[in-house]
Amino acid sequence: MTGYHGKLLQVNLNSNNISDFVYPESWKDDYIGGRGFAVKILWDQLPKGVDPLSPENILIFSIGPLSGLTLPSSSKMVVAAKSPLTGGYGDGNLGTRASPMLKKAGYDGIIVTGKAEYPVYLLINNNNISLEDARNLWGKGTYDTEAALEKLYGKKAGFLTIGQGGENLVKYATIRSQEGRSGGRPGIGAVMGSKNLKAVVVLGNQQLPIVDPEGVKKLGKEGYRTIKKAGMYEHWMAQGTTMVLEWCHETSTLPTLNFQQGQFSGFKNLDGNELARVKTTQFGCPRCNMQCGMVIKDEAGKDSELDYENIGMLGPNLGIDDLKKVGVLNWLADDYGLDTISLGSVLGMMGEASQHNILSEKVNWGDFDKFKELVTRISFRSDELGNLLAEGTKRMADHWGGDAINWAIQVKGLECSAYNSFSIPGMALSFATSPIGAHHKDAWVISYEINETNRDSYEILKAEKVIELQRIRGGMFESLTTCRFPWIELGYSLDNYPKFLHQVTGNSNWDLNQVFKVADRIYSLIRSFWVREFHSEGIEWNKNFDYPPAKWFNEELAGDGPYKGAKLDRTKYDQLLMEYYNLRGWNENGIPKSETLAKLDLVDVDNYLKTLI
Ligand code: PTT
Ligand code: SF4
């Protein structure tokens, strides 16, 4: 009983071989779980230079020592692989019943390699593991797939599914779960599709490996009570993440018309107040009392679950000011299993290309019907345009050439989430140095930057804050693996997490500093993975990969508002980036230095990198 099962389930779809992967004891202290285990497996086991959509790629479902326990918002799971969108490390984090179920089934994760001869789903029922025929599910959306599996295995099972987007290898296809959650923005759903794996079903009822169950129960109960008593709890329960939309408009950071502008005249039709007015129900991930899944009846009569990112990217970014129409695009993305952020960015780029008259086929801002038609053409790659848009904004820019790179709002190929950062250098740095390509999840520094610093300055404290947040959010929460919302939204103290770790594992050495050292190890290993994979393509890693979207340097923020005309300064950004590297112990190309890797007990990784550079 050590807080872990000590093994991951290993499934080879080429041979149908199913076995246990017993990992070294040291991984628990060195990588904790979740993202930490995922990158360690990819570094150790993935042959370099593998095509992400080939059978050789490794698909990982990884939980952590706190996953699924009765403590606040614990039912998260990391899904990871080499990304088909970026060619580097890719992962996502979704709330799913598969997380507690996998723990109860006796595994700390699942490793999938190979490609099944025909579509299958993986069925895990404690120690009974099988691959089942999924040919009758192939071609179905995620809602119907989950409903069909639920009929067979009941509501208590955990489900992970892909839709037609994953089947057709759309490069930003995600994995979906429990009729509302979606994870794996950098195309982890496409990796699942490339393996002919339609779904994973998990059922378990074994005892959990906790050293001090009574202690966890007590601290967990206190946690739920603390969260309910938080001053913002009621407001959060009314609006969830959508409460930030109005703030983004006010601060000129709302992505509008493909990030050309930062304010949207129709924002009141889409903000948290409007959502609270029209929402029909709300739900949460298992083990959570914060229920941020806000559901509305969309224009087509479907139940559509909306978060801020979905609304920002499919509303203002496309010039659509009707929540029920946004709901339709969001529902389709959920059913096809596409990431709404990248989808909104791809559609926005199409809108901007049309604005510049470079295409024979056009879409006008606000043209809901046309955007809706494009979502389906993308999901099925049904024609030349749909096929191109399925590749993401970076490849669209390569294809169109000329100024198109200014319309691709991405870093390393992954599209930016819904925070327009023309005049926000710290947030730009956060997007640029996120370990999976542009995503706000590792360091949402924007509210600190706007509220507590000189907004458009390039002070070193911004680089420090980005790293602090990356350690907490990208390191701690992604490896534990629990939801970060109790802390970030309602102030649940970070100090609770090492306490839980101690109670679960029996290791009394855990404190925040120890956790942050693991976070730094994970970051440097992920960076080394990118360097290795790019090198295998003949590309030498350099600082240009850590630059925010070209638009924020090359154009000025348009539209209304006090920040009209703002843009980033390349020389100052460069200095901020160097300060970031310096603080991380990485060299001027953004590659971890030998002494840094030695301090993080990654000498083997250093030795390997020395053979490349
Ligand atoms: C996350 C990204 C986000 S982040 C959102 S809304 W957000 C979008 N949601 C999508 C969706 O829905 N459907 C869809 N088809 N595509 C979507 N793409 C977008 O995906 C998510 C919540 C949210 S809501 C956030 S911030 C927090 N993220 C956490 C995280 O990353 N780690 C962690 N330890 N805790 C977190 N808690 C919060 O979880 P990706 P989810 Mg998602 C419908 O996974 O790939 O990281 O993309 O996980 O279960 O849906 O919860 O304003
Ligand atoms: Fe899931 Fe939201 Fe709860 Fe986090 S706060 S666990 S995303 S319902």
XYZ file of C-alpha atoms and ligand atoms in Angstrom:
673
model
C 0.000 0.000 0.000
C 1.996 2.961 -1.219
C -0.487 5.251 -2.961
C 0.233 3.544 -6.258
C -0.456 0.211 -7.919
C 3.078 0.174 -9.325
C 1.970 -0.784 -12.810
C 0.340 0.473 -15.969
C -1.695 -1.654 -18.317
C 0.185 -2.197 -21.578
C -1.799 -2.966 -24.729
C -0.219 -3.749 -28.082
C -2.877 -3.489 -30.771
C -0.646 -5.082 -33.433
C -0.360 -8.347 -31.558
C -3.370 -8.029 -29.201
C -0.864 -8.655 -26.436
C -1.986 -7.318 -23.048
C 0.474 -7.172 -20.163
C 1.523 -5.175 -17.111
C 4.240 -2.545 -17.303
C 5.827 -2.473 -13.862
C 7.670 0.823 -13.487
C 10.664 1.454 -11.236
C 9.867 2.461 -7.636
C 11.904 5.672 -8.110
C 9.310 7.087 -10.561
C 6.954 7.846 -7.674
C 9.301 10.395 -6.123
C 10.861 11.557 -9.384
C 7.738 12.022 -11.526
C 4.692 11.697 -9.170
C 2.275 10.511 -11.920
C 0.054 11.981 -14.696
C 2.127 14.160 -17.005
C 5.332 13.117 -15.230
C 4.803 9.438 -16.018
C 3.623 10.266 -19.545
C 6.742 12.152 -20.581
C 9.031 9.622 -18.886
C 7.403 6.810 -20.881
C 7.616 8.762 -24.139
C 11.260 9.646 -23.520
C 12.236 6.078 -22.619
C 10.070 4.032 -24.952
C 9.182 6.027 -28.077
C 11.708 5.506 -30.870
C 12.805 8.972 -31.997
C 11.354 10.384 -35.180
C 8.222 8.252 -35.174
C 5.310 9.549 -37.256
C 2.690 10.549 -34.635
C -0.079 8.875 -36.634
C 1.811 5.639 -37.171
C 1.248 2.488 -35.091
C 4.601 3.096 -33.342
C 3.351 6.206 -31.525
C 2.519 5.594 -27.873
C -0.856 6.678 -26.502
C -0.876 7.133 -22.739
C -3.736 7.502 -20.253
C -2.123 8.482 -16.990
C -3.544 9.138 -13.529
C -1.740 10.205 -10.370
C -1.576 9.321 -6.680
C -4.518 11.617 -5.828
C -6.664 10.731 -8.844
C -10.128 9.564 -8.035
C -9.826 9.806 -4.253
C -12.498 11.460 -2.121
C -10.848 14.853 -2.077
C -11.712 18.010 -3.994
C -12.030 17.671 -7.754
C -9.748 14.669 -8.065
C -11.142 12.805 -11.077
C -8.746 14.054 -13.701
C -6.698 12.079 -16.187
C -3.814 13.041 -18.471
C -3.973 11.797 -22.061
C -0.663 12.090 -23.912
C 1.279 11.104 -27.043
C 3.672 12.585 -29.567
C 1.405 15.188 -31.153
C 0.382 15.013 -34.814
C -0.363 18.753 -34.698
C 3.013 19.928 -33.378
C 5.423 16.997 -33.767
C 6.417 17.460 -30.105
C 5.115 16.439 -26.698
C 1.323 16.664 -26.495
C -1.141 16.131 -23.694
C -4.444 17.206 -22.215
C -6.260 16.790 -18.942
C -9.865 15.722 -18.751
C -12.292 15.049 -15.955
C -13.647 11.547 -16.322
C -15.118 8.666 -14.362
C -12.440 6.584 -16.064
C -9.984 8.164 -13.600
C -11.412 6.739 -10.339
C -12.436 3.559 -12.159
C -8.917 2.929 -13.441
C -7.569 3.405 -9.947
C -10.148 0.943 -8.615
C -9.308 -1.486 -11.430
C -5.736 -1.621 -10.154
C -3.753 0.471 -12.651
C -1.899 3.790 -12.601
C -2.397 4.225 -16.321
C -2.661 2.624 -19.752
C -0.030 2.474 -22.508
C -1.333 1.720 -26.003
C 0.887 0.934 -28.991
C 0.268 -0.526 -32.450
C -2.840 -0.420 -34.599
C -5.781 -2.785 -34.462
C -6.731 -4.629 -37.645
C -10.263 -3.230 -37.407
C -11.943 -0.778 -34.980
C -11.942 -2.016 -31.398
C -12.586 -0.746 -27.908
C -10.590 -1.635 -24.836
C -12.628 -3.067 -21.992
C -11.070 -3.053 -18.531
C -13.064 -4.726 -15.785
C -10.609 -5.066 -12.911
C -8.159 -7.758 -14.064
C -10.366 -8.852 -16.946
C -9.069 -7.003 -19.950
C -10.255 -7.513 -23.504
C -10.377 -5.889 -26.905
C -13.924 -5.788 -28.254
C -15.199 -5.297 -31.781
C -16.139 -1.638 -32.340
C -17.043 -1.802 -36.017
C -20.653 -0.984 -35.182
C -19.492 2.163 -33.342
C -17.071 3.451 -35.993
C -18.587 6.419 -37.779
C -20.655 7.446 -34.762
C -20.259 10.690 -32.836
C -19.083 10.700 -29.231
C -22.595 11.131 -27.778
C -24.001 8.063 -29.563
C -20.852 6.064 -28.895
C -20.974 6.731 -25.180
C -24.728 6.043 -25.063
C -24.257 2.684 -26.830
C -21.482 1.676 -24.422
C -23.450 2.874 -21.418
C -26.287 0.525 -22.421
C -23.828 -2.359 -22.230
C -21.822 -1.406 -19.143
C -24.057 0.897 -17.117
C -23.763 4.437 -15.825
C -21.025 3.610 -13.328
C -18.447 2.788 -15.977
C -15.854 5.317 -17.139
C -15.852 6.016 -20.883
C -13.245 7.599 -23.140
C -14.298 7.938 -26.769
C -13.423 9.552 -30.067
C -15.765 10.919 -32.720
C -15.456 11.214 -36.473
C -12.753 13.886 -36.034
C -10.440 11.358 -34.381
C -11.360 8.653 -36.873
C -10.530 10.946 -39.793
C -7.265 12.047 -38.160
C -8.145 15.721 -37.814
C -4.947 17.043 -36.257
C -6.747 18.696 -33.333
C -9.140 15.863 -32.496
C -9.632 15.239 -28.777
C -10.745 12.421 -26.510
C -14.178 12.863 -24.933
C -15.790 11.593 -21.782
C -18.998 11.591 -19.738
C -20.980 13.661 -22.224
C -19.226 16.891 -21.441
C -15.493 16.632 -21.040
C -12.838 16.858 -23.687
C -9.063 16.548 -23.467
C -5.931 16.264 -25.553
C -5.951 19.462 -27.592
C -2.798 18.621 -29.623
C -4.567 15.841 -31.545
C -4.464 13.050 -28.984
C -7.889 11.954 -30.318
C -6.336 11.570 -33.776
C -3.613 9.338 -32.305
C -6.373 7.197 -30.788
C -8.123 7.111 -34.199
C -4.882 6.157 -35.969
C -4.784 3.066 -33.752
C -8.354 2.065 -34.666
C -9.196 2.460 -30.985
C -12.730 3.874 -30.766
C -13.134 3.819 -26.997
C -11.893 2.708 -23.611
C -14.367 1.434 -21.006
C -13.220 1.082 -17.412
C -14.878 -0.640 -14.448
C -13.183 -1.363 -11.147
C -14.098 -2.121 -7.570
C -10.805 -2.854 -5.842
C -9.533 -1.222 -2.700
C -7.531 1.954 -3.219
C -3.847 1.917 -2.287
C -3.898 4.603 0.426
C -1.580 4.527 3.437
C -3.795 6.704 5.674
C -7.409 6.450 4.399
C -8.903 8.049 7.505
C -6.574 11.054 7.197
C -7.507 11.522 3.521
C -11.185 11.237 4.378
C -10.920 13.903 7.075
C -8.797 16.353 5.092
C -10.891 15.724 1.981
C -14.150 16.438 3.836
C -12.706 19.655 5.231
C -11.677 20.548 1.676
C -15.210 20.197 0.300
C -16.513 22.329 3.184
C -13.856 25.028 2.660
C -14.719 25.223 -1.028
C -18.441 25.598 -0.339
C -17.758 28.389 2.125
C -15.507 30.361 -0.258
C -16.807 33.879 -0.937
C -16.932 33.335 -4.708
C -18.648 29.938 -4.533
C -22.140 31.103 -5.458
C -20.940 33.264 -8.304
C -18.792 30.386 -9.575
C -21.741 27.993 -9.398
C -23.829 30.466 -11.383
C -21.351 31.201 -14.173
C -18.300 28.905 -13.957
C -15.444 29.842 -16.278
C -17.737 32.044 -18.392
C -17.518 34.793 -15.765
C -14.207 35.805 -17.330
C -15.699 36.799 -20.694
C -16.866 40.247 -19.601
C -13.457 40.898 -18.011
C -11.716 39.925 -21.243
C -13.877 42.382 -23.166
C -13.173 45.156 -20.642
C -9.431 44.521 -20.773
C -9.353 44.250 -24.588
C -8.172 40.644 -24.482
C -11.253 38.977 -25.949
C -10.291 37.169 -29.198
C -12.382 38.982 -31.771
C -12.456 38.389 -35.556
C -9.450 36.077 -35.462
C -7.664 38.034 -32.722
C -7.607 41.206 -34.818
C -9.524 43.005 -32.074
C -9.848 42.687 -28.301
C -13.403 43.904 -27.751
C -16.666 42.586 -29.153
C -19.780 44.730 -29.367
C -22.063 41.715 -28.873
C -20.283 40.452 -25.750
C -23.309 40.928 -23.495
C -25.177 38.256 -25.467
C -22.432 35.761 -24.635
C -21.113 36.564 -21.168
C -21.525 34.823 -17.828
C -24.714 36.733 -16.973
C -26.361 35.628 -20.188
C -25.193 32.073 -19.670
C -26.550 32.031 -16.104
C -29.866 33.325 -17.478
C -30.313 30.671 -20.159
C -28.556 27.649 -18.709
C -30.779 24.611 -18.274
C -28.542 22.543 -16.021
C -24.949 22.084 -14.928
C -22.780 19.132 -14.032
C -19.368 18.310 -12.722
C -16.669 15.698 -12.975
C -16.886 12.908 -10.394
C -15.668 13.850 -6.857
C -16.233 17.563 -7.482
C -18.529 20.051 -5.776
C -17.765 22.909 -8.171
C -19.799 21.704 -11.193
C -18.449 23.983 -13.897
C -20.125 22.222 -16.825
C -22.747 24.791 -17.854
C -25.381 23.438 -20.219
C -27.704 25.392 -22.505
C -30.301 24.278 -25.046
C -28.714 25.283 -28.339
C -30.516 26.507 -31.441
C -30.834 22.921 -32.694
C -32.380 21.821 -29.395
C -29.284 19.932 -28.201
C -27.771 20.138 -24.721
C -24.490 21.973 -25.273
C -21.899 22.340 -22.493
C -20.104 25.678 -22.614
C -16.923 26.980 -20.960
C -15.268 30.334 -21.523
C -12.834 29.037 -24.152
C -15.616 27.494 -26.232
C -17.617 30.711 -26.246
C -14.636 33.001 -26.829
C -13.303 31.030 -29.779
C -16.622 30.168 -31.464
C -18.365 33.473 -30.649
C -16.427 36.776 -30.804
C -13.591 35.164 -32.716
C -16.018 34.409 -35.561
C -18.181 37.501 -35.125
C -21.130 35.445 -33.798
C -23.094 37.120 -30.999
C -25.788 34.543 -30.285
C -25.119 32.047 -27.473
C -27.514 29.461 -28.896
C -25.661 29.530 -32.231
C -22.320 29.249 -30.447
C -23.895 26.291 -28.642
C -24.550 24.549 -31.968
C -20.916 24.861 -33.125
C -19.753 23.712 -29.689
C -22.094 20.701 -29.697
C -20.855 19.638 -33.126
C -17.237 19.957 -31.956
C -18.057 17.823 -28.935
C -19.860 15.206 -30.996
C -17.189 15.005 -33.719
C -14.537 15.188 -30.992
C -12.653 18.315 -32.097
C -10.902 20.807 -29.861
C -13.030 23.957 -29.784
C -10.022 26.251 -29.330
C -8.157 25.064 -32.417
C -11.405 24.759 -34.354
C -12.327 28.376 -33.515
C -8.861 29.482 -34.545
C -8.952 27.578 -37.845
C -12.391 29.036 -38.668
C -11.193 32.500 -37.605
C -8.174 32.211 -39.897
C -10.511 31.224 -42.732
C -12.525 34.369 -41.925
C -9.435 36.560 -42.046
C -8.214 34.976 -45.281
C -11.659 35.722 -46.766
C -11.404 39.309 -45.525
C -8.148 39.615 -47.494
C -9.768 38.109 -50.580
C -7.187 35.410 -51.175
C -9.684 32.559 -51.506
C -12.246 31.601 -54.127
C -14.505 30.236 -51.380
C -15.286 32.699 -48.596
C -16.882 33.026 -45.219
C -18.068 36.340 -43.796
C -17.758 37.280 -40.133
C -20.860 36.185 -38.274
C -21.987 33.784 -41.036
C -23.077 31.022 -38.667
C -24.459 28.705 -41.388
C -21.230 28.744 -43.352
C -19.067 28.186 -40.261
C -21.324 25.305 -39.281
C -20.984 23.712 -42.717
C -17.188 24.008 -42.460
C -17.123 22.169 -39.100
C -18.624 19.100 -40.775
C -16.362 19.339 -43.843
C -13.353 19.468 -41.501
C -14.498 16.512 -39.420
C -14.937 14.281 -42.453
C -12.100 15.863 -44.464
C -14.774 15.799 -47.135
C -13.145 18.071 -49.702
C -9.952 20.019 -50.396
C -10.797 22.941 -48.136
C -12.096 20.759 -45.291
C -8.965 18.664 -45.605
C -6.689 21.702 -45.340
C -8.565 23.156 -42.371
C -8.281 19.775 -40.616
C -4.513 20.315 -40.536
C -4.531 23.371 -38.227
C -3.491 26.995 -38.699
C 0.267 26.502 -39.086
C -0.108 24.184 -42.062
C -2.822 26.476 -43.487
C -0.317 29.342 -43.328
C 2.352 27.228 -45.049
C -0.163 26.345 -47.758
C -1.437 29.874 -48.394
C 1.958 31.598 -47.994
C 2.457 35.381 -48.048
C 0.906 37.214 -45.090
C -1.024 34.142 -43.929
C 1.435 33.491 -41.111
C 0.021 36.652 -39.453
C -3.426 35.063 -39.390
C -2.247 31.804 -37.758
C -2.684 32.347 -34.011
C -0.500 29.498 -32.817
C 2.782 28.543 -31.166
C 4.661 25.402 -32.261
C 1.535 24.528 -34.271
C -0.953 24.522 -31.354
C -3.527 27.305 -31.474
C -3.723 29.897 -28.660
C -6.554 29.791 -26.177
C -8.940 32.719 -25.897
C -6.707 35.497 -24.511
C -5.640 38.119 -27.014
C -2.198 39.198 -25.829
C -1.138 42.125 -28.034
C -0.186 44.239 -25.044
C 0.426 41.517 -22.469
C 4.055 40.318 -22.741
C 3.894 37.907 -19.781
C 0.863 36.076 -21.196
C 2.584 36.013 -24.593
C 5.608 34.409 -22.894
C 3.311 31.920 -21.192
C 1.770 30.840 -24.502
C 5.203 30.728 -26.123
C 6.846 28.536 -23.480
C 3.913 26.247 -22.685
C 5.241 22.683 -22.993
C 2.621 21.552 -25.525
C 2.377 24.650 -27.760
C 0.091 27.597 -27.039
C -2.224 26.778 -24.130
C -3.159 28.802 -21.079
C -3.277 25.813 -18.803
C 0.314 25.896 -17.559
C 0.531 29.594 -16.715
C -2.580 31.761 -16.843
C -0.557 34.814 -15.858
C -2.853 37.347 -17.507
C -4.934 38.384 -14.478
C -1.807 38.912 -12.336
C -0.196 40.856 -15.152
C -3.170 43.124 -15.765
C -4.195 43.590 -12.125
C -0.838 43.689 -10.357
C 1.861 44.871 -12.773
C 2.476 47.498 -15.367
C 0.543 45.709 -18.092
C 2.759 46.304 -21.107
C 6.129 46.144 -19.324
C 8.705 43.403 -19.901
C 9.880 43.180 -16.269
C 11.721 40.063 -15.136
C 9.044 39.466 -12.500
C 6.753 38.400 -15.329
C 9.153 35.624 -16.336
C 9.380 34.651 -12.655
C 5.601 34.523 -12.360
C 5.267 32.424 -15.509
C 7.668 29.865 -14.028
C 5.947 29.939 -10.633
C 2.610 29.179 -12.293
C 4.103 26.551 -14.593
C 5.442 24.772 -11.521
C 2.073 24.809 -9.775
C -0.295 24.257 -12.658
C 1.764 22.426 -15.272
C 3.914 20.542 -12.772
C 1.945 19.865 -9.614
C -1.674 19.608 -10.785
C -0.776 17.749 -13.992
C 1.163 15.098 -12.104
C -1.050 14.632 -9.014
C -3.542 14.492 -11.122
C -6.336 16.729 -9.768
C -8.279 19.754 -11.003
C -6.667 23.100 -10.295
C -9.965 25.053 -10.031
C -10.417 24.658 -6.235
C -7.109 26.514 -5.805
C -7.164 29.026 -8.635
C -10.845 29.949 -8.494
C -11.800 29.541 -4.840
C -8.502 29.884 -3.000
C -8.212 26.336 -1.636
C -4.698 26.325 -0.176
C -1.857 24.722 -2.142
C -0.427 23.448 1.150
C -3.153 20.798 1.225
C -1.698 18.928 -1.711
C 1.631 17.807 -0.166
C -0.426 16.833 2.902
C -2.629 14.606 0.757
C 0.476 13.191 -0.916
C 1.925 12.326 2.465
C -1.301 10.669 3.618
C -1.708 8.716 0.402
C 1.889 7.548 -0.051
C 3.184 7.553 3.526
C 6.176 9.622 2.379
C 6.543 12.506 4.853
C 9.187 14.297 2.757
C 6.634 15.847 0.455
C 6.397 19.615 0.636
C 5.792 22.202 -2.051
C 9.509 22.660 -2.777
C 9.908 18.959 -3.347
C 6.910 18.986 -5.687
C 8.317 21.959 -7.602
C 11.620 20.156 -8.129
C 9.625 17.376 -9.785
C 7.852 20.040 -11.851
C 11.210 21.381 -13.081
C 12.344 17.859 -13.931
C 9.168 17.298 -15.945
C 9.620 20.606 -17.790
C 13.233 19.924 -18.711
C 12.413 16.403 -19.845
C 9.531 17.631 -22.000
C 11.829 20.254 -23.527
C 14.461 17.583 -24.218
C 11.782 15.477 -25.922
C 10.966 18.358 -28.302
C 14.677 18.881 -29.053
C 15.129 15.171 -29.792
C 12.058 14.873 -32.023
C 12.805 18.045 -34.003
C 16.423 16.954 -34.420
C 15.216 13.684 -35.926
C 13.451 15.789 -38.612
C 16.691 17.675 -39.304
C 15.514 20.773 -37.375
C 17.861 22.267 -34.781
C 16.014 23.616 -31.742
C 16.308 27.381 -31.204
C 14.583 30.295 -29.477
C 12.325 31.012 -32.451
C 10.161 28.098 -31.353
C 9.395 30.053 -28.166
C 7.875 33.058 -29.913
C 4.207 34.025 -29.633
C 2.068 34.380 -32.786
C 3.514 36.652 -35.477
C 0.354 38.794 -35.469
C 1.164 40.237 -32.020
C 4.464 41.654 -33.340
C 3.595 42.465 -36.943
C 0.175 44.077 -36.599
C -1.539 46.476 -34.212
C -4.596 45.661 -32.123
C -7.553 46.956 -34.156
C -11.129 47.876 -33.241
C -12.254 49.925 -30.276
C -10.946 50.288 -26.757
C -8.024 51.899 -24.935
C -5.460 49.418 -26.247
C -6.152 50.061 -29.907
C -2.783 50.178 -31.682
C -0.955 48.034 -29.116
C 1.572 45.410 -30.209
C 4.526 43.473 -28.834
C 8.144 44.641 -29.146
C 10.440 41.949 -30.553
C 13.682 43.166 -28.901
C 12.084 43.488 -25.478
C 10.337 40.138 -25.847
C 13.681 38.581 -26.728
C 15.177 39.896 -23.468
C 12.227 38.571 -21.458
C 12.658 35.177 -23.102
C 16.381 35.138 -22.231
C 15.498 35.939 -18.610
C 13.038 33.054 -18.649
C 15.715 30.686 -20.014
C 18.173 31.921 -17.424
C 15.739 31.282 -14.566
C 15.029 27.810 -15.908
C 18.719 26.998 -16.403
C 18.313 26.602 -20.170
C 20.800 27.972 -22.725
C 20.201 30.792 -25.228
C 18.548 28.307 -27.603
C 16.113 27.173 -24.929
C 17.847 23.820 -24.336
C 18.446 22.649 -20.735
C 22.102 23.123 -19.714
C 24.205 20.204 -18.465
C 24.332 21.551 -14.908
C 20.546 21.963 -14.858
C 19.969 18.409 -16.012
C 22.521 17.162 -13.459
C 20.683 18.981 -10.637
C 17.457 17.347 -11.796
C 19.075 13.876 -11.867
C 18.745 13.777 -15.652
C 22.385 13.076 -16.528
C 21.367 10.371 -19.009
C 19.206 12.885 -20.821
C 22.116 15.327 -20.930
C 24.408 12.656 -22.343
C 21.866 11.952 -25.033
C 21.385 15.629 -25.924
C 25.176 16.031 -26.220
C 25.126 13.532 -29.072
C 22.720 15.841 -30.937
C 24.139 19.327 -30.383
C -8.640 22.103 -22.310
C -9.381 23.048 -23.168
C -10.258 23.921 -22.391
S -9.574 24.620 -21.020
C -11.522 24.193 -22.769
S -12.567 25.150 -21.852
W -11.278 25.706 -20.003
C -12.064 23.690 -24.023
N -13.060 22.702 -23.723
C -13.506 21.945 -24.760
C -14.752 21.313 -24.750
O -15.549 21.445 -23.657
N -15.166 20.582 -25.829
C -14.342 20.450 -26.904
N -14.774 19.731 -27.939
N -13.141 21.033 -26.959
C -12.713 21.751 -25.907
N -11.498 22.353 -25.982
C -10.972 23.148 -24.918
O -10.120 22.329 -24.127
C -11.776 21.325 -18.356
C -11.705 22.249 -17.178
C -11.337 23.517 -17.729
S -12.506 24.246 -18.714
C -10.181 24.097 -17.438
S -9.723 25.627 -18.099
C -9.277 23.536 -16.426
N -8.264 22.738 -17.048
C -7.500 21.943 -16.222
C -6.246 21.427 -16.615
O -5.790 21.595 -17.764
N -5.521 20.726 -15.679
C -6.001 20.489 -14.434
N -5.238 19.789 -13.567
N -7.194 20.947 -14.049
C -7.958 21.647 -14.933
N -9.194 22.055 -14.560
C -10.062 22.691 -15.486
O -10.732 21.716 -16.280
P -7.195 20.023 -22.500
P -12.159 18.957 -19.006
Mg -9.947 19.547 -21.020
C -16.635 20.588 -23.518
O -8.268 19.133 -21.644
O -6.697 19.228 -23.644
O -6.154 20.501 -21.562
O -7.976 21.214 -23.085
O -10.659 18.837 -19.541
O -12.461 17.745 -18.243
O -13.058 19.241 -20.150
O -12.175 20.140 -17.989
O -12.056 27.422 -19.749
Fe -14.425 19.149 -13.351
Fe -15.040 21.730 -13.204
Fe -14.966 20.256 -11.022
Fe -12.705 20.867 -12.243
S -14.146 22.300 -11.240
S -13.264 18.843 -11.477
S -13.331 20.803 -14.422
S -16.413 20.053 -12.702
